[in-house]
Amino acid sequence: MKHALLEAEKAYEQEEVPVGAVVVQNGRIIGRGHNQMERLQDPTAHAEMIAITAAANHLESRRLDECTLYVTLEPCPMCAGAIVLARVPTLVFGSFDPKAGASGTLYNITHDKRLNHTVHVVSGVCDRESEELLKRFFGKVRTIPAKRRNA
């Protein structure tokens, strides 16, 4: 999770919502990502999506069935769906997301037995560090005038 937090710090430095993710297989990071939605102007450029794509490219396989995904914030519905489709067996996340969480908070996509795969979820790992980074980011963003933010 410490490596996911380092990815979240990269996002923070780039003025992106500070979420970071890493995919680990056999104790080795094979994919990493941080939010890049603003920089790429891509609504799918979430940390999890970037890390999953990097891991799939590394393995040359769409299935990440021997991997663990670590992410600093509970995945949204899009990312939770990608985690299921990639057959990730274990998801470890930091903070719960009360506005978009899809691994137990608002939705439970990762545990939905109607889907072709379910995910073992471990929550609350390094949650305080993740929450502090998010609070620092949104505190900073709220002090920037709206005109400058949207320019």
mmCIF file with all atom_site columns, C-alpha atoms in Angstrom:
data_model
loop_
_atom_site.group_PDB
_atom_site.id
_atom_site.type_symbol
_atom_site.label_atom_id
_atom_site.label_alt_id
_atom_site.label_comp_id
_atom_site.label_asym_id
_atom_site.label_entity_id
_atom_site.label_seq_id
_atom_site.pdbx_PDB_ins_code
_atom_site.Cartn_x
_atom_site.Cartn_y
_atom_site.Cartn_z
_atom_site.occupancy
_atom_site.B_iso_or_equiv
_atom_site.pdbx_formal_charge
_atom_site.auth_seq_id
_atom_site.auth_comp_id
_atom_site.auth_asym_id
_atom_site.auth_atom_id
_atom_site.pdbx_PDB_model_num
ATOM 1   C CA . MET A 1 1   ? 0.000   0.000   0.000   1.00 0.00 ? 1   MET A CA 1
ATOM 2   C CA . LYS A 1 2   ? 2.950   2.306   0.591   1.00 0.00 ? 2   LYS A CA 1
ATOM 3   C CA . HIS A 1 3   ? 3.708   2.168   -3.143  1.00 0.00 ? 3   HIS A CA 1
ATOM 4   C CA . ALA A 1 4   ? 0.085   3.043   -3.955  1.00 0.00 ? 4   ALA A CA 1
ATOM 5   C CA . LEU A 1 5   ? 0.405   6.037   -1.621  1.00 0.00 ? 5   LEU A CA 1
ATOM 6   C CA . LEU A 1 6   ? 3.532   7.128   -3.499  1.00 0.00 ? 6   LEU A CA 1
ATOM 7   C CA . GLU A 1 7   ? 1.495   6.991   -6.718  1.00 0.00 ? 7   GLU A CA 1
ATOM 8   C CA . ALA A 1 8   ? -1.217  9.085   -5.043  1.00 0.00 ? 8   ALA A CA 1
ATOM 9   C CA . GLU A 1 9   ? 1.446   11.654  -4.124  1.00 0.00 ? 9   GLU A CA 1
ATOM 10  C CA . LYS A 1 10  ? 2.399   11.852  -7.823  1.00 0.00 ? 10  LYS A CA 1
ATOM 11  C CA . ALA A 1 11  ? -1.217  12.614  -8.676  1.00 0.00 ? 11  ALA A CA 1
ATOM 12  C CA . TYR A 1 12  ? -1.299  15.281  -5.961  1.00 0.00 ? 12  TYR A CA 1
ATOM 13  C CA . GLU A 1 13  ? 1.856   16.916  -7.369  1.00 0.00 ? 13  GLU A CA 1
ATOM 14  C CA . GLN A 1 14  ? 0.205   16.974  -10.812 1.00 0.00 ? 14  GLN A CA 1
ATOM 15  C CA . GLU A 1 15  ? -2.934  18.603  -9.347  1.00 0.00 ? 15  GLU A CA 1
ATOM 16  C CA . GLU A 1 16  ? -4.969  15.446  -9.901  1.00 0.00 ? 16  GLU A CA 1
ATOM 17  C CA . VAL A 1 17  ? -7.247  13.864  -7.299  1.00 0.00 ? 17  VAL A CA 1
ATOM 18  C CA . PRO A 1 18  ? -4.622  11.948  -5.292  1.00 0.00 ? 18  PRO A CA 1
ATOM 19  C CA . VAL A 1 19  ? -5.443  8.303   -5.863  1.00 0.00 ? 19  VAL A CA 1
ATOM 20  C CA . GLY A 1 20  ? -2.749  5.745   -6.533  1.00 0.00 ? 20  GLY A CA 1
ATOM 21  C CA . ALA A 1 21  ? -2.751  2.048   -7.374  1.00 0.00 ? 21  ALA A CA 1
ATOM 22  C CA . VAL A 1 22  ? -0.318  -0.816  -7.852  1.00 0.00 ? 22  VAL A CA 1
ATOM 23  C CA . VAL A 1 23  ? -0.802  -4.372  -9.091  1.00 0.00 ? 23  VAL A CA 1
ATOM 24  C CA . VAL A 1 24  ? 1.394   -6.957  -7.394  1.00 0.00 ? 24  VAL A CA 1
ATOM 25  C CA . GLN A 1 25  ? 2.168   -10.494 -8.513  1.00 0.00 ? 25  GLN A CA 1
ATOM 26  C CA . ASN A 1 26  ? 4.394   -12.769 -6.421  1.00 0.00 ? 26  ASN A CA 1
ATOM 27  C CA . GLY A 1 27  ? 5.582   -9.828  -4.332  1.00 0.00 ? 27  GLY A CA 1
ATOM 28  C CA . ARG A 1 28  ? 6.592   -7.750  -7.367  1.00 0.00 ? 28  ARG A CA 1
ATOM 29  C CA . ILE A 1 29  ? 4.878   -4.636  -8.732  1.00 0.00 ? 29  ILE A CA 1
ATOM 30  C CA . ILE A 1 30  ? 3.876   -5.280  -12.331 1.00 0.00 ? 30  ILE A CA 1
ATOM 31  C CA . GLY A 1 31  ? 1.569   -2.295  -12.844 1.00 0.00 ? 31  GLY A CA 1
ATOM 32  C CA . ARG A 1 32  ? 1.246   1.118   -11.293 1.00 0.00 ? 32  ARG A CA 1
ATOM 33  C CA . GLY A 1 33  ? -0.916  4.139   -11.869 1.00 0.00 ? 33  GLY A CA 1
ATOM 34  C CA . HIS A 1 34  ? -2.249  7.361   -10.474 1.00 0.00 ? 34  HIS A CA 1
ATOM 35  C CA . ASN A 1 35  ? -5.159  9.531   -11.501 1.00 0.00 ? 35  ASN A CA 1
ATOM 36  C CA . GLN A 1 36  ? -4.525  11.389  -14.758 1.00 0.00 ? 36  GLN A CA 1
ATOM 37  C CA . MET A 1 37  ? -8.016  12.469  -15.755 1.00 0.00 ? 37  MET A CA 1
ATOM 38  C CA . GLU A 1 38  ? -7.186  16.175  -15.982 1.00 0.00 ? 38  GLU A CA 1
ATOM 39  C CA . ARG A 1 39  ? -3.814  15.787  -17.683 1.00 0.00 ? 39  ARG A CA 1
ATOM 40  C CA . LEU A 1 40  ? -5.153  13.351  -20.293 1.00 0.00 ? 40  LEU A CA 1
ATOM 41  C CA . GLN A 1 41  ? -8.681  14.804  -20.396 1.00 0.00 ? 41  GLN A CA 1
ATOM 42  C CA . ASP A 1 42  ? -9.883  11.224  -20.167 1.00 0.00 ? 42  ASP A CA 1
ATOM 43  C CA . PRO A 1 43  ? -12.678 10.255  -17.755 1.00 0.00 ? 43  PRO A CA 1
ATOM 44  C CA . THR A 1 44  ? -11.361 6.669   -17.673 1.00 0.00 ? 44  THR A CA 1
ATOM 45  C CA . ALA A 1 45  ? -7.821  7.641   -16.579 1.00 0.00 ? 45  ALA A CA 1
ATOM 46  C CA . HIS A 1 46  ? -8.320  6.473   -13.000 1.00 0.00 ? 46  HIS A CA 1
ATOM 47  C CA . ALA A 1 47  ? -5.387  5.052   -11.054 1.00 0.00 ? 47  ALA A CA 1
ATOM 48  C CA . GLU A 1 48  ? -6.849  1.537   -11.072 1.00 0.00 ? 48  GLU A CA 1
ATOM 49  C CA . MET A 1 49  ? -7.495  1.523   -14.812 1.00 0.00 ? 49  MET A CA 1
ATOM 50  C CA . ILE A 1 50  ? -3.948  2.647   -15.577 1.00 0.00 ? 50  ILE A CA 1
ATOM 51  C CA . ALA A 1 51  ? -2.419  0.095   -13.182 1.00 0.00 ? 51  ALA A CA 1
ATOM 52  C CA . ILE A 1 52  ? -4.597  -2.737  -14.529 1.00 0.00 ? 52  ILE A CA 1
ATOM 53  C CA . THR A 1 53  ? -3.665  -1.865  -18.134 1.00 0.00 ? 53  THR A CA 1
ATOM 54  C CA . ALA A 1 54  ? 0.039   -1.757  -17.249 1.00 0.00 ? 54  ALA A CA 1
ATOM 55  C CA . ALA A 1 55  ? -0.186  -5.138  -15.490 1.00 0.00 ? 55  ALA A CA 1
ATOM 56  C CA . ALA A 1 56  ? -2.121  -6.720  -18.369 1.00 0.00 ? 56  ALA A CA 1
ATOM 57  C CA . ASN A 1 57  ? 0.501   -5.422  -20.814 1.00 0.00 ? 57  ASN A CA 1
ATOM 58  C CA . HIS A 1 58  ? 3.276   -6.801  -18.607 1.00 0.00 ? 58  HIS A CA 1
ATOM 59  C CA . LEU A 1 59  ? 1.645   -10.241 -18.449 1.00 0.00 ? 59  LEU A CA 1
ATOM 60  C CA . GLU A 1 60  ? 0.401   -10.087 -22.038 1.00 0.00 ? 60  GLU A CA 1
ATOM 61  C CA . SER A 1 61  ? -2.931  -11.245 -20.672 1.00 0.00 ? 61  SER A CA 1
ATOM 62  C CA . ARG A 1 62  ? -6.242  -9.627  -19.814 1.00 0.00 ? 62  ARG A CA 1
ATOM 63  C CA . ARG A 1 63  ? -6.496  -11.901 -16.781 1.00 0.00 ? 63  ARG A CA 1
ATOM 64  C CA . LEU A 1 64  ? -4.754  -10.840 -13.608 1.00 0.00 ? 64  LEU A CA 1
ATOM 65  C CA . ASP A 1 65  ? -5.788  -13.959 -11.750 1.00 0.00 ? 65  ASP A CA 1
ATOM 66  C CA . GLU A 1 66  ? -2.627  -14.249 -9.635  1.00 0.00 ? 66  GLU A CA 1
ATOM 67  C CA . CYS A 1 67  ? -2.433  -10.578 -8.675  1.00 0.00 ? 67  CYS A CA 1
ATOM 68  C CA . THR A 1 68  ? -3.437  -8.232  -5.890  1.00 0.00 ? 68  THR A CA 1
ATOM 69  C CA . LEU A 1 69  ? -4.532  -4.675  -6.593  1.00 0.00 ? 69  LEU A CA 1
ATOM 70  C CA . TYR A 1 70  ? -3.695  -2.075  -3.952  1.00 0.00 ? 70  TYR A CA 1
ATOM 71  C CA . VAL A 1 71  ? -5.456  1.280   -4.259  1.00 0.00 ? 71  VAL A CA 1
ATOM 72  C CA . THR A 1 72  ? -5.660  4.217   -1.881  1.00 0.00 ? 72  THR A CA 1
ATOM 73  C CA . LEU A 1 73  ? -9.392  4.848   -2.351  1.00 0.00 ? 73  LEU A CA 1
ATOM 74  C CA . GLU A 1 74  ? -12.318 2.467   -2.731  1.00 0.00 ? 74  GLU A CA 1
ATOM 75  C CA . PRO A 1 75  ? -12.895 1.877   -6.458  1.00 0.00 ? 75  PRO A CA 1
ATOM 76  C CA . CYS A 1 76  ? -15.762 3.536   -8.318  1.00 0.00 ? 76  CYS A CA 1
ATOM 77  C CA . PRO A 1 77  ? -18.248 1.437   -10.359 1.00 0.00 ? 77  PRO A CA 1
ATOM 78  C CA . MET A 1 78  ? -16.130 1.659   -13.529 1.00 0.00 ? 78  MET A CA 1
ATOM 79  C CA . CYS A 1 79  ? -12.963 0.527   -11.773 1.00 0.00 ? 79  CYS A CA 1
ATOM 80  C CA . ALA A 1 80  ? -14.749 -2.163  -9.757  1.00 0.00 ? 80  ALA A CA 1
ATOM 81  C CA . GLY A 1 81  ? -16.130 -3.519  -13.027 1.00 0.00 ? 81  GLY A CA 1
ATOM 82  C CA . ALA A 1 82  ? -12.651 -3.571  -14.557 1.00 0.00 ? 82  ALA A CA 1
ATOM 83  C CA . ILE A 1 83  ? -11.313 -5.380  -11.483 1.00 0.00 ? 83  ILE A CA 1
ATOM 84  C CA . VAL A 1 84  ? -13.993 -8.056  -11.914 1.00 0.00 ? 84  VAL A CA 1
ATOM 85  C CA . LEU A 1 85  ? -13.381 -8.357  -15.662 1.00 0.00 ? 85  LEU A CA 1
ATOM 86  C CA . ALA A 1 86  ? -9.624  -8.680  -15.106 1.00 0.00 ? 86  ALA A CA 1
ATOM 87  C CA . ARG A 1 87  ? -10.311 -11.518 -12.628 1.00 0.00 ? 87  ARG A CA 1
ATOM 88  C CA . VAL A 1 88  ? -8.273  -9.831  -9.886  1.00 0.00 ? 88  VAL A CA 1
ATOM 89  C CA . PRO A 1 89  ? -8.634  -12.189 -6.900  1.00 0.00 ? 89  PRO A CA 1
ATOM 90  C CA . THR A 1 90  ? -7.770  -9.669  -4.161  1.00 0.00 ? 90  THR A CA 1
ATOM 91  C CA . LEU A 1 91  ? -8.387  -5.945  -3.795  1.00 0.00 ? 91  LEU A CA 1
ATOM 92  C CA . VAL A 1 92  ? -6.833  -3.982  -0.947  1.00 0.00 ? 92  VAL A CA 1
ATOM 93  C CA . PHE A 1 93  ? -7.927  -0.382  -0.505  1.00 0.00 ? 93  PHE A CA 1
ATOM 94  C CA . GLY A 1 94  ? -7.410  2.463   1.930   1.00 0.00 ? 94  GLY A CA 1
ATOM 95  C CA . SER A 1 95  ? -10.267 4.916   2.377   1.00 0.00 ? 95  SER A CA 1
ATOM 96  C CA . PHE A 1 96  ? -13.935 4.252   1.773   1.00 0.00 ? 96  PHE A CA 1
ATOM 97  C CA . ASP A 1 97  ? -15.542 6.515   -0.834  1.00 0.00 ? 97  ASP A CA 1
ATOM 98  C CA . PRO A 1 98  ? -18.979 7.651   0.372   1.00 0.00 ? 98  PRO A CA 1
ATOM 99  C CA . LYS A 1 99  ? -19.771 9.340   -2.965  1.00 0.00 ? 99  LYS A CA 1
ATOM 100 C CA . ALA A 1 100 ? -18.740 6.672   -5.486  1.00 0.00 ? 100 ALA A CA 1
ATOM 101 C CA . GLY A 1 101 ? -17.534 3.553   -3.657  1.00 0.00 ? 101 GLY A CA 1
ATOM 102 C CA . ALA A 1 102 ? -18.416 0.309   -5.417  1.00 0.00 ? 102 ALA A CA 1
ATOM 103 C CA . SER A 1 103 ? -16.709 -2.212  -3.146  1.00 0.00 ? 103 SER A CA 1
ATOM 104 C CA . GLY A 1 104 ? -19.043 -2.008  -0.189  1.00 0.00 ? 104 GLY A CA 1
ATOM 105 C CA . THR A 1 105 ? -20.080 1.611   0.320   1.00 0.00 ? 105 THR A CA 1
ATOM 106 C CA . LEU A 1 106 ? -22.672 2.580   -2.324  1.00 0.00 ? 106 LEU A CA 1
ATOM 107 C CA . TYR A 1 107 ? -22.460 -0.533  -4.455  1.00 0.00 ? 107 TYR A CA 1
ATOM 108 C CA . ASN A 1 108 ? -20.846 -3.919  -4.056  1.00 0.00 ? 108 ASN A CA 1
ATOM 109 C CA . ILE A 1 109 ? -19.796 -4.809  -7.575  1.00 0.00 ? 109 ILE A CA 1
ATOM 110 C CA . THR A 1 110 ? -16.761 -6.751  -6.401  1.00 0.00 ? 110 THR A CA 1
ATOM 111 C CA . HIS A 1 111 ? -18.975 -9.113  -4.361  1.00 0.00 ? 111 HIS A CA 1
ATOM 112 C CA . ASP A 1 112 ? -21.944 -9.395  -6.709  1.00 0.00 ? 112 ASP A CA 1
ATOM 113 C CA . LYS A 1 113 ? -22.526 -13.119 -7.204  1.00 0.00 ? 113 LYS A CA 1
ATOM 114 C CA . ARG A 1 114 ? -24.504 -12.424 -10.404 1.00 0.00 ? 114 ARG A CA 1
ATOM 115 C CA . LEU A 1 115 ? -21.230 -11.522 -12.105 1.00 0.00 ? 115 LEU A CA 1
ATOM 116 C CA . ASN A 1 116 ? -18.742 -14.078 -13.419 1.00 0.00 ? 116 ASN A CA 1
ATOM 117 C CA . HIS A 1 117 ? -16.116 -13.325 -10.734 1.00 0.00 ? 117 HIS A CA 1
ATOM 118 C CA . THR A 1 118 ? -16.060 -12.046 -7.166  1.00 0.00 ? 118 THR A CA 1
ATOM 119 C CA . VAL A 1 119 ? -13.154 -10.357 -5.435  1.00 0.00 ? 119 VAL A CA 1
ATOM 120 C CA . HIS A 1 120 ? -11.810 -10.783 -1.917  1.00 0.00 ? 120 HIS A CA 1
ATOM 121 C CA . VAL A 1 121 ? -11.703 -7.249  -0.494  1.00 0.00 ? 121 VAL A CA 1
ATOM 122 C CA . VAL A 1 122 ? -9.558  -5.928  2.343   1.00 0.00 ? 122 VAL A CA 1
ATOM 123 C CA . SER A 1 123 ? -10.454 -2.367  3.319   1.00 0.00 ? 123 SER A CA 1
ATOM 124 C CA . GLY A 1 124 ? -9.055  0.313   5.580   1.00 0.00 ? 124 GLY A CA 1
ATOM 125 C CA . VAL A 1 125 ? -5.356  -0.350  4.925   1.00 0.00 ? 125 VAL A CA 1
ATOM 126 C CA . CYS A 1 126 ? -3.446  2.921   5.428   1.00 0.00 ? 126 CYS A CA 1
ATOM 127 C CA . ASP A 1 127 ? -6.819  4.681   5.386   1.00 0.00 ? 127 ASP A CA 1
ATOM 128 C CA . ARG A 1 128 ? -5.627  7.574   7.548   1.00 0.00 ? 128 ARG A CA 1
ATOM 129 C CA . GLU A 1 129 ? -2.756  8.409   5.170   1.00 0.00 ? 129 GLU A CA 1
ATOM 130 C CA . SER A 1 130 ? -5.059  8.224   2.165   1.00 0.00 ? 130 SER A CA 1
ATOM 131 C CA . GLU A 1 131 ? -7.734  10.396  3.798   1.00 0.00 ? 131 GLU A CA 1
ATOM 132 C CA . GLU A 1 132 ? -5.187  13.008  4.862   1.00 0.00 ? 132 GLU A CA 1
ATOM 133 C CA . LEU A 1 133 ? -3.861  13.302  1.320   1.00 0.00 ? 133 LEU A CA 1
ATOM 134 C CA . LEU A 1 134 ? -7.385  13.653  -0.098  1.00 0.00 ? 134 LEU A CA 1
ATOM 135 C CA . LYS A 1 135 ? -8.322  16.269  2.517   1.00 0.00 ? 135 LYS A CA 1
ATOM 136 C CA . ARG A 1 136 ? -5.141  18.232  1.824   1.00 0.00 ? 136 ARG A CA 1
ATOM 137 C CA . PHE A 1 137 ? -5.881  18.152  -1.919  1.00 0.00 ? 137 PHE A CA 1
ATOM 138 C CA . PHE A 1 138 ? -9.510  19.219  -1.654  1.00 0.00 ? 138 PHE A CA 1
ATOM 139 C CA . GLY A 1 139 ? -8.611  21.881  0.908   1.00 0.00 ? 139 GLY A CA 1
ATOM 140 C CA . LYS A 1 140 ? -6.111  23.300  -1.573  1.00 0.00 ? 140 LYS A CA 1
ATOM 141 C CA . VAL A 1 141 ? -8.525  23.060  -4.517  1.00 0.00 ? 141 VAL A CA 1
ATOM 142 C CA . ARG A 1 142 ? -11.233 24.929  -2.636  1.00 0.00 ? 142 ARG A CA 1
ATOM 143 C CA . THR A 1 143 ? -8.908  27.907  -2.105  1.00 0.00 ? 143 THR A CA 1
ATOM 144 C CA . ILE A 1 144 ? -8.283  28.305  -5.861  1.00 0.00 ? 144 ILE A CA 1
ATOM 145 C CA . PRO A 1 145 ? -10.848 30.584  -7.526  1.00 0.00 ? 145 PRO A CA 1
ATOM 146 C CA . ALA A 1 146 ? -13.269 28.650  -9.747  1.00 0.00 ? 146 ALA A CA 1
ATOM 147 C CA . LYS A 1 147 ? -12.292 30.649  -12.864 1.00 0.00 ? 147 LYS A CA 1
ATOM 148 C CA . ARG A 1 148 ? -8.654  29.615  -12.527 1.00 0.00 ? 148 ARG A CA 1
ATOM 149 C CA . ARG A 1 149 ? -9.530  25.970  -11.818 1.00 0.00 ? 149 ARG A CA 1
ATOM 150 C CA . ASN A 1 150 ? -11.682 25.657  -14.938 1.00 0.00 ? 150 ASN A CA 1
ATOM 151 C CA . ALA A 1 151 ? -9.382  27.613  -17.285 1.00 0.00 ? 151 ALA A CA 1
#
